[in-house]
mmCIF file of C-alpha atoms and ligand atoms in Angstrom:
data_model
loop_
_atom_site.group_PDB
_atom_site.id
_atom_site.type_symbol
_atom_site.label_atom_id
_atom_site.label_comp_id
_atom_site.label_asym_id
_atom_site.label_seq_id
_atom_site.Cartn_x
_atom_site.Cartn_y
_atom_site.Cartn_z
ATOM 1 C CA UNK T 15 -111.807 248.859 -68.109
ATOM 2 C CA UNK T 16 -114.930 247.763 -66.225
ATOM 3 C CA UNK T 17 -115.575 249.360 -63.586
ATOM 4 C CA UNK T 18 -118.691 249.511 -61.444
ATOM 5 C CA UNK T 19 -118.270 253.186 -60.103
ATOM 6 C CA UNK T 20 -121.527 255.016 -61.061
ATOM 7 C CA UNK T 21 -121.912 258.177 -59.245
ATOM 8 C CA UNK T 22 -120.509 260.089 -55.776
ATOM 9 C CA UNK T 23 -122.743 260.351 -52.807
ATOM 10 C CA UNK T 24 -122.364 262.836 -49.308
ATOM 11 C CA UNK T 25 -121.223 260.661 -46.347
ATOM 12 C CA UNK T 26 -123.808 262.840 -44.309
ATOM 13 C CA UNK T 27 -126.929 263.902 -46.183
ATOM 14 C CA UNK T 28 -126.770 261.605 -49.041
ATOM 15 C CA UNK T 29 -126.916 264.160 -51.734
ATOM 16 C CA UNK T 30 -125.720 262.235 -55.095
ATOM 17 C CA UNK T 31 -123.629 263.952 -56.943
ATOM 18 C CA UNK T 32 -122.103 263.375 -60.778
ATOM 19 C CA UNK T 33 -118.479 261.735 -61.348
ATOM 20 C CA UNK T 34 -118.011 262.875 -64.972
ATOM 21 C CA UNK T 35 -116.240 266.360 -63.589
ATOM 22 C CA UNK T 36 -113.782 267.724 -60.766
ATOM 23 C CA UNK T 37 -116.031 267.345 -57.139
ATOM 24 C CA UNK T 38 -114.651 268.004 -53.691
ATOM 25 C CA UNK T 39 -117.086 268.612 -50.974
ATOM 26 C CA UNK T 40 -120.823 267.991 -50.671
ATOM 27 C CA UNK T 41 -122.738 271.169 -50.416
ATOM 28 C CA UNK T 42 -123.325 270.638 -46.923
ATOM 29 C CA UNK T 43 -119.570 270.512 -46.306
ATOM 30 C CA UNK T 44 -119.138 266.603 -45.679
ATOM 31 C CA UNK T 45 -116.574 264.402 -47.508
ATOM 32 C CA UNK T 46 -118.770 262.471 -50.760
ATOM 33 C CA UNK T 47 -118.203 258.985 -51.107
ATOM 34 C CA UNK T 48 -117.913 256.652 -54.605
ATOM 35 C CA UNK T 49 -120.863 254.623 -55.332
ATOM 36 C CA UNK T 50 -120.416 250.969 -56.694
ATOM 37 C CA UNK T 51 -123.577 248.644 -58.338
ATOM 38 C CA UNK T 52 -122.111 245.949 -55.846
ATOM 39 C CA UNK T 53 -124.691 243.888 -57.049
ATOM 40 C CA UNK T 54 -123.042 243.643 -60.638
ATOM 41 C CA UNK T 55 -119.602 242.951 -59.332
ATOM 42 C CA UNK T 56 -120.512 240.028 -57.146
ATOM 43 C CA UNK T 57 -122.196 238.872 -60.060
ATOM 44 C CA UNK T 58 -119.673 239.047 -62.750
ATOM 45 C CA UNK T 59 -116.811 238.841 -60.713
ATOM 46 C CA UNK T 60 -115.570 235.974 -58.018
ATOM 47 C CA UNK T 61 -113.091 236.920 -55.318
ATOM 48 C CA UNK T 62 -110.928 233.788 -56.423
ATOM 49 C CA UNK T 63 -110.660 235.754 -59.654
ATOM 50 C CA UNK T 64 -108.889 238.502 -58.255
ATOM 51 C CA UNK T 65 -105.332 236.191 -57.148
ATOM 52 C CA UNK T 66 -104.838 235.764 -60.835
ATOM 53 C CA UNK T 67 -104.019 239.762 -61.515
ATOM 54 C CA UNK T 68 -101.751 242.843 -61.175
ATOM 55 C CA UNK T 69 -99.585 242.774 -58.349
ATOM 56 C CA UNK T 70 -100.971 246.313 -57.454
ATOM 57 C CA UNK T 71 -103.806 247.490 -56.340
ATOM 58 C CA UNK T 72 -105.466 247.719 -59.991
ATOM 59 C CA UNK T 73 -106.456 244.110 -59.482
ATOM 60 C CA UNK T 74 -109.155 245.584 -57.670
ATOM 61 C CA UNK T 75 -110.283 247.974 -60.697
ATOM 62 C CA UNK T 76 -114.500 246.995 -60.531
ATOM 63 C CA UNK T 77 -114.203 248.169 -57.189
ATOM 64 C CA UNK T 78 -112.271 251.732 -57.928
ATOM 65 C CA UNK T 79 -113.678 254.769 -59.674
ATOM 66 C CA UNK T 80 -111.259 254.558 -63.220
ATOM 67 C CA UNK T 81 -113.372 254.124 -66.054
ATOM 68 C CA UNK T 82 -110.791 253.695 -69.096
ATOM 69 C CA UNK T 83 -107.303 251.937 -68.162
ATOM 70 C CA UNK T 84 -105.324 254.020 -70.529
ATOM 71 C CA UNK T 85 -105.686 256.931 -67.219
ATOM 72 C CA UNK T 86 -104.113 254.740 -64.747
ATOM 73 C CA UNK T 87 -101.332 256.157 -63.240
ATOM 74 C CA UNK T 88 -99.415 253.752 -61.654
ATOM 75 C CA UNK T 89 -96.011 252.926 -59.396
ATOM 76 C CA UNK T 90 -97.724 249.194 -58.557
ATOM 77 C CA UNK T 91 -98.494 250.625 -55.440
ATOM 78 C CA UNK T 92 -99.846 248.548 -52.593
ATOM 79 C CA UNK T 93 -99.937 244.602 -53.114
ATOM 80 C CA UNK T 94 -97.663 244.975 -50.273
ATOM 81 C CA UNK T 95 -96.952 241.854 -47.634
ATOM 82 C CA UNK T 96 -98.544 240.758 -44.213
ATOM 83 C CA UNK T 97 -95.475 240.211 -42.358
ATOM 84 C CA UNK T 98 -95.641 238.045 -38.642
ATOM 85 C CA UNK T 99 -94.328 239.311 -35.710
ATOM 86 C CA UNK T 100 -91.724 237.232 -34.274
ATOM 87 C CA UNK T 101 -90.673 238.822 -31.215
ATOM 88 C CA UNK T 102 -92.763 241.867 -29.928
ATOM 89 C CA UNK T 103 -95.933 239.908 -29.744
ATOM 90 C CA UNK T 104 -94.449 237.014 -28.539
ATOM 91 C CA UNK T 105 -93.322 239.307 -25.349
ATOM 92 C CA UNK T 106 -96.828 240.374 -24.886
ATOM 93 C CA UNK T 107 -98.070 236.982 -24.867
ATOM 94 C CA UNK T 108 -100.035 237.342 -28.146
ATOM 95 C CA UNK T 109 -100.137 234.593 -30.469
ATOM 96 C CA UNK T 110 -101.123 236.391 -33.980
ATOM 97 C CA UNK T 111 -99.648 239.896 -33.966
ATOM 98 C CA UNK T 112 -98.890 240.749 -37.738
ATOM 99 C CA UNK T 113 -97.972 243.766 -39.439
ATOM 100 C CA UNK T 114 -99.379 245.110 -43.291
ATOM 101 C CA UNK T 115 -96.542 246.631 -44.251
ATOM 102 C CA UNK T 116 -97.182 250.150 -46.230
ATOM 103 C CA UNK T 117 -93.472 250.965 -46.039
ATOM 104 C CA UNK T 118 -92.884 249.348 -49.243
ATOM 105 C CA UNK T 119 -95.084 251.265 -51.078
ATOM 106 C CA UNK T 120 -93.705 254.179 -54.136
ATOM 107 C CA UNK T 121 -92.682 256.831 -52.254
ATOM 108 C CA UNK T 122 -91.899 255.196 -48.697
ATOM 109 C CA UNK T 123 -95.575 255.230 -47.401
ATOM 110 C CA UNK T 124 -98.983 254.155 -47.915
ATOM 111 C CA UNK T 125 -100.426 257.568 -49.310
ATOM 112 C CA UNK T 126 -99.222 256.408 -52.720
ATOM 113 C CA UNK T 127 -102.239 254.252 -52.711
ATOM 114 C CA UNK T 128 -104.569 257.249 -52.463
ATOM 115 C CA UNK T 129 -102.619 259.213 -54.640
ATOM 116 C CA UNK T 130 -102.304 256.606 -57.559
ATOM 117 C CA UNK T 131 -106.438 256.540 -57.425
ATOM 118 C CA UNK T 132 -107.125 260.436 -56.985
ATOM 119 C CA UNK T 133 -104.721 261.342 -59.343
ATOM 120 C CA UNK T 134 -105.345 258.947 -61.906
ATOM 121 C CA UNK T 135 -108.597 259.973 -61.695
ATOM 122 C CA UNK T 136 -107.995 263.718 -62.048
ATOM 123 C CA UNK T 137 -106.185 262.525 -65.014
ATOM 124 C CA UNK T 138 -109.317 261.096 -66.867
ATOM 125 C CA UNK T 139 -111.686 263.933 -65.728
ATOM 126 C CA UNK T 140 -109.155 266.145 -68.139
ATOM 127 C CA UNK T 141 -107.589 268.052 -64.729
ATOM 128 C CA UNK T 142 -104.417 269.850 -65.583
ATOM 129 C CA UNK T 143 -102.772 271.066 -61.870
ATOM 130 C CA UNK T 144 -103.561 269.628 -58.419
ATOM 131 C CA UNK T 145 -103.039 271.411 -55.549
ATOM 132 C CA UNK T 146 -102.668 270.220 -51.426
ATOM 133 C CA UNK T 147 -101.465 271.037 -48.214
ATOM 134 C CA UNK T 148 -99.322 268.983 -46.357
ATOM 135 C CA UNK T 149 -96.476 267.805 -44.056
ATOM 136 C CA UNK T 150 -95.235 265.199 -44.872
ATOM 137 C CA UNK T 151 -95.837 262.081 -46.705
ATOM 138 C CA UNK T 152 -98.516 263.420 -49.016
ATOM 139 C CA UNK T 153 -96.682 265.910 -50.598
ATOM 140 C CA UNK T 154 -94.288 263.106 -51.863
ATOM 141 C CA UNK T 155 -96.725 260.640 -53.513
ATOM 142 C CA UNK T 156 -98.458 263.866 -55.025
ATOM 143 C CA UNK T 157 -95.687 265.067 -56.814
ATOM 144 C CA UNK T 158 -94.660 261.390 -57.577
ATOM 145 C CA UNK T 159 -98.098 260.322 -59.608
ATOM 146 C CA UNK T 160 -98.192 264.285 -60.618
ATOM 147 C CA UNK T 161 -94.551 263.540 -62.220
ATOM 148 C CA UNK T 162 -95.943 260.212 -64.190
ATOM 149 C CA UNK T 163 -98.817 261.750 -65.194
ATOM 150 C CA UNK T 164 -97.572 264.787 -66.718
ATOM 151 C CA UNK T 165 -99.876 267.004 -64.591
ATOM 152 C CA UNK T 166 -98.341 270.236 -62.737
ATOM 153 C CA UNK T 167 -98.467 269.715 -58.559
ATOM 154 C CA UNK T 168 -98.505 272.288 -55.883
ATOM 155 C CA UNK T 169 -97.247 271.618 -52.437
ATOM 156 C CA UNK T 170 -98.119 273.895 -49.921
ATOM 157 C CA UNK T 171 -95.603 272.935 -46.772
ATOM 158 C CA UNK T 172 -95.717 274.745 -43.112
ATOM 159 C CA UNK T 173 -92.502 276.537 -42.252
ATOM 160 C CA UNK T 174 -91.221 274.193 -39.924
ATOM 161 C CA UNK T 175 -91.666 270.936 -42.240
ATOM 162 C CA UNK T 176 -88.474 268.403 -42.311
ATOM 163 C CA UNK T 177 -86.463 269.169 -45.157
ATOM 164 C CA UNK T 178 -86.688 265.262 -46.171
ATOM 165 C CA UNK T 179 -89.955 265.607 -47.407
ATOM 166 C CA UNK T 180 -89.406 269.023 -48.769
ATOM 167 C CA UNK T 181 -86.544 268.160 -50.964
ATOM 168 C CA UNK T 182 -89.011 265.066 -52.308
ATOM 169 C CA UNK T 183 -91.519 266.839 -53.567
ATOM 170 C CA UNK T 184 -88.878 269.321 -55.448
ATOM 171 C CA UNK T 185 -86.961 266.348 -56.361
ATOM 172 C CA UNK T 186 -90.788 265.172 -58.374
ATOM 173 C CA UNK T 187 -90.348 268.853 -59.870
ATOM 174 C CA UNK T 188 -93.312 269.611 -57.924
ATOM 175 C CA UNK T 189 -94.001 273.550 -57.258
ATOM 176 C CA UNK T 190 -93.370 273.670 -53.346
ATOM 177 C CA UNK T 191 -94.522 276.224 -51.090
ATOM 178 C CA UNK T 192 -93.659 276.676 -47.638
ATOM 179 C CA UNK T 193 -95.937 278.627 -45.494
ATOM 180 C CA UNK T 194 -95.945 280.172 -41.960
ATOM 181 C CA UNK T 195 -97.344 278.239 -39.125
ATOM 182 C CA UNK T 196 -99.457 275.331 -39.214
ATOM 183 C CA UNK T 197 -101.080 272.851 -42.162
ATOM 184 C CA UNK T 198 -104.413 274.731 -41.544
ATOM 185 C CA UNK T 199 -102.711 277.981 -42.728
ATOM 186 C CA UNK T 200 -100.979 276.239 -45.746
ATOM 187 C CA UNK T 201 -104.136 275.055 -46.329
ATOM 188 C CA UNK T 202 -105.495 278.766 -46.548
ATOM 189 C CA UNK T 203 -103.236 279.805 -48.596
ATOM 190 C CA UNK T 204 -103.119 277.332 -51.071
ATOM 191 C CA UNK T 205 -107.210 277.714 -51.198
ATOM 192 C CA UNK T 206 -106.551 281.634 -52.053
ATOM 193 C CA UNK T 207 -104.282 280.817 -54.650
ATOM 194 C CA UNK T 208 -105.400 277.849 -56.097
ATOM 195 C CA UNK T 209 -109.166 279.114 -56.580
ATOM 196 C CA UNK T 210 -107.991 281.652 -58.505
ATOM 197 C CA UNK T 211 -105.768 279.381 -60.921
ATOM 198 C CA UNK T 212 -108.337 276.364 -60.893
ATOM 199 C CA UNK T 213 -105.672 274.229 -59.462
ATOM 200 C CA UNK T 214 -108.064 271.126 -58.413
ATOM 201 C CA UNK T 215 -107.422 270.299 -54.611
ATOM 202 C CA UNK T 216 -106.384 266.896 -53.517
ATOM 203 C CA UNK T 217 -106.380 267.262 -49.678
ATOM 204 C CA UNK T 218 -107.272 264.503 -47.485
ATOM 205 C CA UNK T 219 -111.028 263.433 -48.383
ATOM 206 C CA UNK T 220 -111.669 267.055 -49.642
ATOM 207 C CA UNK T 221 -111.421 264.840 -52.857
ATOM 208 C CA UNK T 222 -113.414 261.905 -53.348
ATOM 209 C CA UNK T 223 -110.978 259.288 -54.325
ATOM 210 C CA UNK T 224 -107.955 259.153 -52.279
ATOM 211 C CA UNK T 225 -110.390 256.974 -49.774
ATOM 212 C CA UNK T 226 -110.740 254.893 -52.407
ATOM 213 C CA UNK T 227 -106.701 253.713 -52.753
ATOM 214 C CA UNK T 228 -106.697 254.045 -49.437
ATOM 215 C CA UNK T 229 -109.728 251.023 -48.862
ATOM 216 C CA UNK T 230 -107.760 248.890 -50.876
ATOM 217 C CA UNK T 231 -105.552 248.156 -47.630
ATOM 218 C CA UNK T 232 -108.875 246.397 -46.773
ATOM 219 C CA UNK T 233 -109.307 244.588 -49.769
ATOM 220 C CA UNK T 234 -105.676 242.789 -49.826
ATOM 221 C CA UNK T 235 -105.926 241.573 -46.012
ATOM 222 C CA UNK T 236 -109.413 239.810 -47.245
ATOM 223 C CA UNK T 237 -107.777 237.844 -49.270
ATOM 224 C CA UNK T 238 -104.547 237.690 -47.306
ATOM 225 C CA UNK T 239 -106.657 236.537 -44.588
ATOM 226 C CA UNK T 240 -108.671 233.810 -47.221
ATOM 227 C CA UNK T 241 -111.478 235.941 -46.430
ATOM 228 C CA UNK T 242 -111.638 235.798 -43.114
ATOM 229 C CA UNK T 243 -110.733 239.710 -41.641
ATOM 230 C CA UNK T 244 -108.606 239.730 -38.569
ATOM 231 C CA UNK T 245 -110.287 240.814 -35.350
ATOM 232 C CA UNK T 246 -108.350 243.903 -34.850
ATOM 233 C CA UNK T 247 -106.332 246.642 -37.066
ATOM 234 C CA UNK T 248 -104.566 249.431 -35.690
ATOM 235 C CA UNK T 249 -104.314 252.774 -38.152
ATOM 236 C CA UNK T 250 -102.313 255.193 -37.149
ATOM 237 C CA UNK T 251 -104.733 257.954 -37.715
ATOM 238 C CA UNK T 252 -104.345 262.106 -38.888
ATOM 239 C CA UNK T 253 -106.623 262.915 -41.695
ATOM 240 C CA UNK T 254 -108.345 259.248 -41.381
ATOM 241 C CA UNK T 255 -108.379 258.394 -44.821
ATOM 242 C CA UNK T 256 -106.874 255.248 -43.939
ATOM 243 C CA UNK T 257 -109.065 254.114 -40.987
ATOM 244 C CA UNK T 258 -112.742 255.352 -42.994
ATOM 245 C CA UNK T 259 -111.397 253.441 -46.101
ATOM 246 C CA UNK T 260 -111.239 250.543 -43.901
ATOM 247 C CA UNK T 261 -114.748 251.228 -42.972
ATOM 248 C CA UNK T 262 -116.216 251.831 -46.243
ATOM 249 C CA UNK T 263 -114.023 248.330 -47.707
ATOM 250 C CA UNK T 264 -115.801 246.411 -44.600
ATOM 251 C CA UNK T 265 -119.182 247.339 -45.642
ATOM 252 C CA UNK T 266 -118.423 246.863 -49.440
ATOM 253 C CA UNK T 267 -116.973 243.641 -48.584
ATOM 254 C CA UNK T 268 -120.059 242.409 -46.937
ATOM 255 C CA UNK T 269 -122.313 243.490 -49.325
ATOM 256 C CA UNK T 270 -120.382 241.714 -52.140
ATOM 257 C CA UNK T 271 -120.813 238.730 -49.806
ATOM 258 C CA UNK T 272 -117.038 237.781 -50.182
ATOM 259 C CA UNK T 273 -116.412 236.932 -46.763
ATOM 260 C CA UNK T 274 -116.682 234.304 -44.407
ATOM 261 C CA UNK T 275 -117.778 235.597 -41.539
ATOM 262 C CA UNK T 276 -120.229 238.440 -40.906
ATOM 263 C CA UNK T 277 -117.993 239.083 -37.923
ATOM 264 C CA UNK T 278 -116.443 242.558 -39.149
ATOM 265 C CA UNK T 279 -112.769 243.838 -37.255
ATOM 266 C CA UNK T 280 -112.767 246.422 -34.615
ATOM 267 C CA UNK T 281 -110.809 249.470 -35.965
ATOM 268 C CA UNK T 282 -108.409 251.036 -33.371
ATOM 269 C CA UNK T 283 -107.158 254.847 -34.382
ATOM 270 C CA UNK T 284 -104.079 255.617 -32.974
ATOM 271 C CA UNK T 285 -102.898 259.534 -32.844
ATOM 272 C CA UNK T 286 -99.743 261.392 -30.934
ATOM 273 C CA UNK T 287 -100.712 262.356 -27.293
ATOM 274 C CA UNK T 288 -99.467 265.676 -28.269
ATOM 275 C CA UNK T 289 -101.821 265.957 -31.208
ATOM 276 C CA UNK T 290 -105.383 263.978 -29.850
ATOM 277 C CA UNK T 291 -108.480 265.338 -31.166
ATOM 278 C CA UNK T 292 -110.141 262.227 -32.445
ATOM 279 C CA UNK T 293 -108.884 259.896 -29.195
ATOM 280 C CA UNK T 294 -110.398 262.926 -26.886
ATOM 281 C CA UNK T 295 -113.753 263.381 -28.501
ATOM 282 C CA UNK T 296 -114.217 259.361 -28.127
ATOM 283 C CA UNK T 297 -113.167 259.125 -25.063
ATOM 284 C CA UNK T 298 -115.474 262.824 -24.385
ATOM 285 C CA UNK T 299 -118.163 260.849 -26.372
ATOM 286 C CA UNK T 300 -118.424 263.727 -29.130
ATOM 287 C CA UNK T 301 -119.500 262.865 -32.918
ATOM 288 C CA UNK T 302 -117.254 265.506 -34.302
ATOM 289 C CA UNK T 303 -113.524 265.967 -33.219
ATOM 290 C CA UNK T 304 -112.924 269.857 -32.071
ATOM 291 C CA UNK T 305 -109.511 271.801 -32.906
ATOM 292 C CA UNK T 306 -106.248 270.639 -30.964
ATOM 293 C CA UNK T 307 -104.572 273.626 -29.843
ATOM 294 C CA UNK T 308 -101.265 274.149 -30.113
ATOM 295 C CA UNK T 309 -100.483 270.130 -31.976
ATOM 296 C CA UNK T 310 -96.932 269.092 -30.963
ATOM 297 C CA UNK T 311 -95.640 265.630 -32.389
ATOM 298 C CA UNK T 312 -92.441 264.500 -34.248
ATOM 299 C CA UNK T 313 -94.932 262.131 -35.672
ATOM 300 C CA UNK T 314 -95.680 264.388 -39.049
ATOM 301 C CA UNK T 315 -98.186 261.948 -40.371
ATOM 302 C CA UNK T 316 -100.202 262.461 -36.660
ATOM 303 C CA UNK T 317 -99.585 266.307 -36.603
ATOM 304 C CA UNK T 318 -103.988 267.200 -37.822
ATOM 305 C CA UNK T 319 -105.260 269.700 -35.514
ATOM 306 C CA UNK T 320 -108.628 269.614 -37.470
ATOM 307 C CA UNK T 321 -109.979 266.854 -39.325
ATOM 308 C CA UNK T 322 -112.738 267.348 -42.101
ATOM 309 C CA UNK T 323 -114.035 263.390 -41.836
ATOM 310 C CA UNK T 324 -113.546 263.517 -37.543
ATOM 311 C CA UNK T 325 -117.355 262.696 -37.479
ATOM 312 C CA UNK T 326 -117.025 259.584 -40.355
ATOM 313 C CA UNK T 327 -113.049 258.327 -38.649
ATOM 314 C CA UNK T 328 -115.538 258.160 -34.416
ATOM 315 C CA UNK T 329 -117.909 256.306 -36.616
ATOM 316 C CA UNK T 330 -115.845 253.709 -38.135
ATOM 317 C CA UNK T 331 -114.051 253.294 -34.358
ATOM 318 C CA UNK T 332 -117.340 253.329 -32.846
ATOM 319 C CA UNK T 333 -119.858 250.938 -35.303
ATOM 320 C CA UNK T 334 -116.401 248.832 -35.271
ATOM 321 C CA UNK T 335 -116.458 248.077 -31.538
ATOM 322 C CA UNK T 336 -112.490 249.764 -31.650
ATOM 323 C CA UNK T 337 -111.216 252.618 -29.615
ATOM 324 C CA UNK T 338 -109.524 256.165 -30.563
ATOM 325 C CA UNK T 339 -106.321 256.073 -28.437
ATOM 326 C CA UNK T 340 -102.868 258.352 -27.729
ATOM 327 C CA UNK T 341 -99.116 257.523 -27.731
ATOM 328 C CA UNK T 342 -97.063 259.825 -26.513
ATOM 329 C CA UNK T 343 -93.195 260.661 -28.597
ATOM 330 C CA UNK T 344 -91.258 258.809 -25.875
ATOM 331 C CA UNK T 345 -93.352 255.457 -26.162
ATOM 332 C CA UNK T 346 -93.107 255.846 -30.178
ATOM 333 C CA UNK T 347 -89.236 255.847 -29.915
ATOM 334 C CA UNK T 348 -88.845 253.007 -27.926
ATOM 335 C CA UNK T 349 -91.029 251.079 -30.040
ATOM 336 C CA UNK T 350 -89.834 252.564 -33.031
ATOM 337 C CA UNK T 351 -86.134 250.936 -31.863
ATOM 338 C CA UNK T 352 -87.705 247.987 -30.644
ATOM 339 C CA UNK T 353 -89.303 247.546 -34.267
ATOM 340 C CA UNK T 354 -85.964 247.974 -35.655
ATOM 341 C CA UNK T 355 -83.916 245.809 -33.454
ATOM 342 C CA UNK T 356 -86.414 242.942 -32.551
ATOM 343 C CA UNK T 357 -88.518 242.091 -35.840
ATOM 344 C CA UNK T 358 -86.197 244.092 -38.772
ATOM 345 C CA UNK T 359 -88.801 246.790 -39.586
ATOM 346 C CA UNK T 360 -87.584 250.429 -39.603
ATOM 347 C CA UNK T 361 -91.042 252.124 -39.336
ATOM 348 C CA UNK T 362 -91.940 256.152 -38.847
ATOM 349 C CA UNK T 363 -93.372 257.156 -35.643
ATOM 350 C CA UNK T 364 -96.780 257.282 -36.648
ATOM 351 C CA UNK T 365 -96.683 253.518 -36.916
ATOM 352 C CA UNK T 366 -94.235 253.014 -33.706
ATOM 353 C CA UNK T 367 -97.615 254.654 -31.978
ATOM 354 C CA UNK T 368 -99.293 252.171 -33.037
ATOM 355 C CA UNK T 369 -97.104 249.236 -31.493
ATOM 356 C CA UNK T 370 -97.217 251.476 -28.303
ATOM 357 C CA UNK T 371 -101.065 251.473 -28.309
ATOM 358 C CA UNK T 372 -101.305 248.035 -28.982
ATOM 359 C CA UNK T 373 -99.076 247.294 -25.720
ATOM 360 C CA UNK T 374 -101.550 249.218 -23.160
ATOM 361 C CA UNK T 375 -104.741 247.909 -25.127
ATOM 362 C CA UNK T 376 -103.269 244.005 -24.380
ATOM 363 C CA UNK T 377 -102.645 245.500 -20.958
ATOM 364 C CA UNK T 378 -105.698 247.155 -20.848
ATOM 365 C CA UNK T 379 -107.827 243.859 -22.046
ATOM 366 C CA UNK T 380 -109.177 245.438 -24.411
ATOM 367 C CA UNK T 381 -107.043 243.425 -27.438
ATOM 368 C CA UNK T 382 -107.305 239.824 -26.230
ATOM 369 C CA UNK T 383 -103.852 238.200 -26.438
ATOM 370 C CA UNK T 384 -104.682 235.269 -29.205
ATOM 371 C CA UNK T 385 -106.444 237.417 -31.441
ATOM 372 C CA UNK T 386 -105.829 238.091 -35.094
ATOM 373 C CA UNK T 387 -104.375 241.308 -34.980
ATOM 374 C CA UNK T 388 -102.688 243.423 -37.976
ATOM 375 C CA UNK T 389 -100.858 246.963 -37.121
ATOM 376 C CA UNK T 390 -100.622 249.096 -40.276
ATOM 377 C CA UNK T 391 -97.232 250.154 -40.681
ATOM 378 C CA UNK T 392 -97.949 253.243 -42.343
ATOM 379 C CA UNK T 393 -94.117 254.655 -43.292
ATOM 380 C CA UNK T 394 -90.799 254.120 -43.531
ATOM 381 C CA UNK T 395 -88.521 254.852 -40.604
ATOM 382 C CA UNK T 396 -86.047 256.328 -43.413
ATOM 383 C CA UNK T 397 -88.015 259.368 -43.412
ATOM 384 C CA UNK T 398 -88.376 260.014 -39.907
HETATM 385 C C1 LIG P 418 -100.584 260.131 -43.531
HETATM 386 C C2 LIG P 418 -100.064 259.658 -42.547
HETATM 387 C C3 LIG P 418 -100.470 258.898 -41.190
HETATM 388 C C4 LIG P 418 -102.177 259.276 -41.101
HETATM 389 O O1 LIG P 418 -103.052 258.581 -42.278
HETATM 390 P P1 LIG P 418 -104.576 259.040 -42.336
HETATM 391 O O2 LIG P 418 -104.722 258.701 -43.596
HETATM 392 O O3 LIG P 418 -104.339 260.716 -43.059
HETATM 393 O O4 LIG P 418 -105.136 259.031 -41.178
HETATM 394 C C5 LIG P 418 -100.456 257.797 -41.134
HETATM 395 N N1 LIG P 418 -98.653 257.416 -40.891
HETATM 396 C C6 LIG P 418 -97.901 257.914 -41.340
HETATM 397 C C7 LIG P 418 -96.686 257.772 -42.132
HETATM 398 C C8 LIG P 418 -98.592 259.084 -42.742
HETATM 399 O O5 LIG P 418 -97.896 259.169 -43.965
HETATM 400 ZN ZN1 LIG P 419 -123.827 266.840 -47.929
#
């Protein structure tokens, strides 16, 4: 497989952890990150080599944590197109707006990237049962890859989760539990049972490899932009794996020496007005994001009142000179309709939030009209 993965290290205190057993958080409660021998990768692989490989995120195998190819669990996730905006960008006076269409992934959202890698690695480490709390797409993706891998999957969902997500998990044969309250309550119920039964917890950023799958979005963008990254990238943000993965990928690409110029893209986190802990913390200059009381939004992927990686999301936004913003559900619905009618793209409310946020950022001159801008279309409208 020729992976150059060697160990895990804490994203906060830098403590190292062995990677030959399943791991969750550091002893200091922060996420663990996979470390690679990037010097060796840049010595043996050229960026041009990557263009001739499999049409999935597994083309970046040297920079992914799997050691043996036989453990890869794939449904051909990733390798998604970059689609130019025809009308929405022009209406804003923009010249180079493009959409990274993640709705084409297996299970209809970018969650499949993370779960392909996480389930593969769990299988490689001998895990037999995985579990996670989710109010949306993560459950379906986990259930699909677990089915493909032959692993048992336990999904804990808030009672009010839309039935489309519940049915999707059940279709893949997952053990689905409905829990009263929010996703935090579902997480508590899962931990209580999972600790006793030895399930491996694959919650967002409590598990180190989902973010590795997500980071491949940036590797693909680097290829699609001929090794010049765009000026600005907008990420609908809930738990933050997408934007944290992008930030990690930027630093790996820089160290690999694969980019033509050193300028990094500005990363924008987009949240829902009714659940915007990261955007609020950004405005208040805080390093962590206090829990959001009474989260309300129809964009299920953005209904995360407290993210374990809040400090990493805020760091990614600030170090890249981006901004954390929010959009209302009404604005999302307007943008969802515009995307479908004017671009032919039926996206979920989360992606529509990023389109709505872009309008504000252009009006406020935070993003220039001539800049290369990418919006990550995280999920399909068919589920909303
Ligand atoms: C999960 C999800 C998000 C949020 O992604 P994070 O990486 O958790 O921030 C956004 N959009 C959709 C469609 C999602 O399923
Ligand atoms: Zn630590």
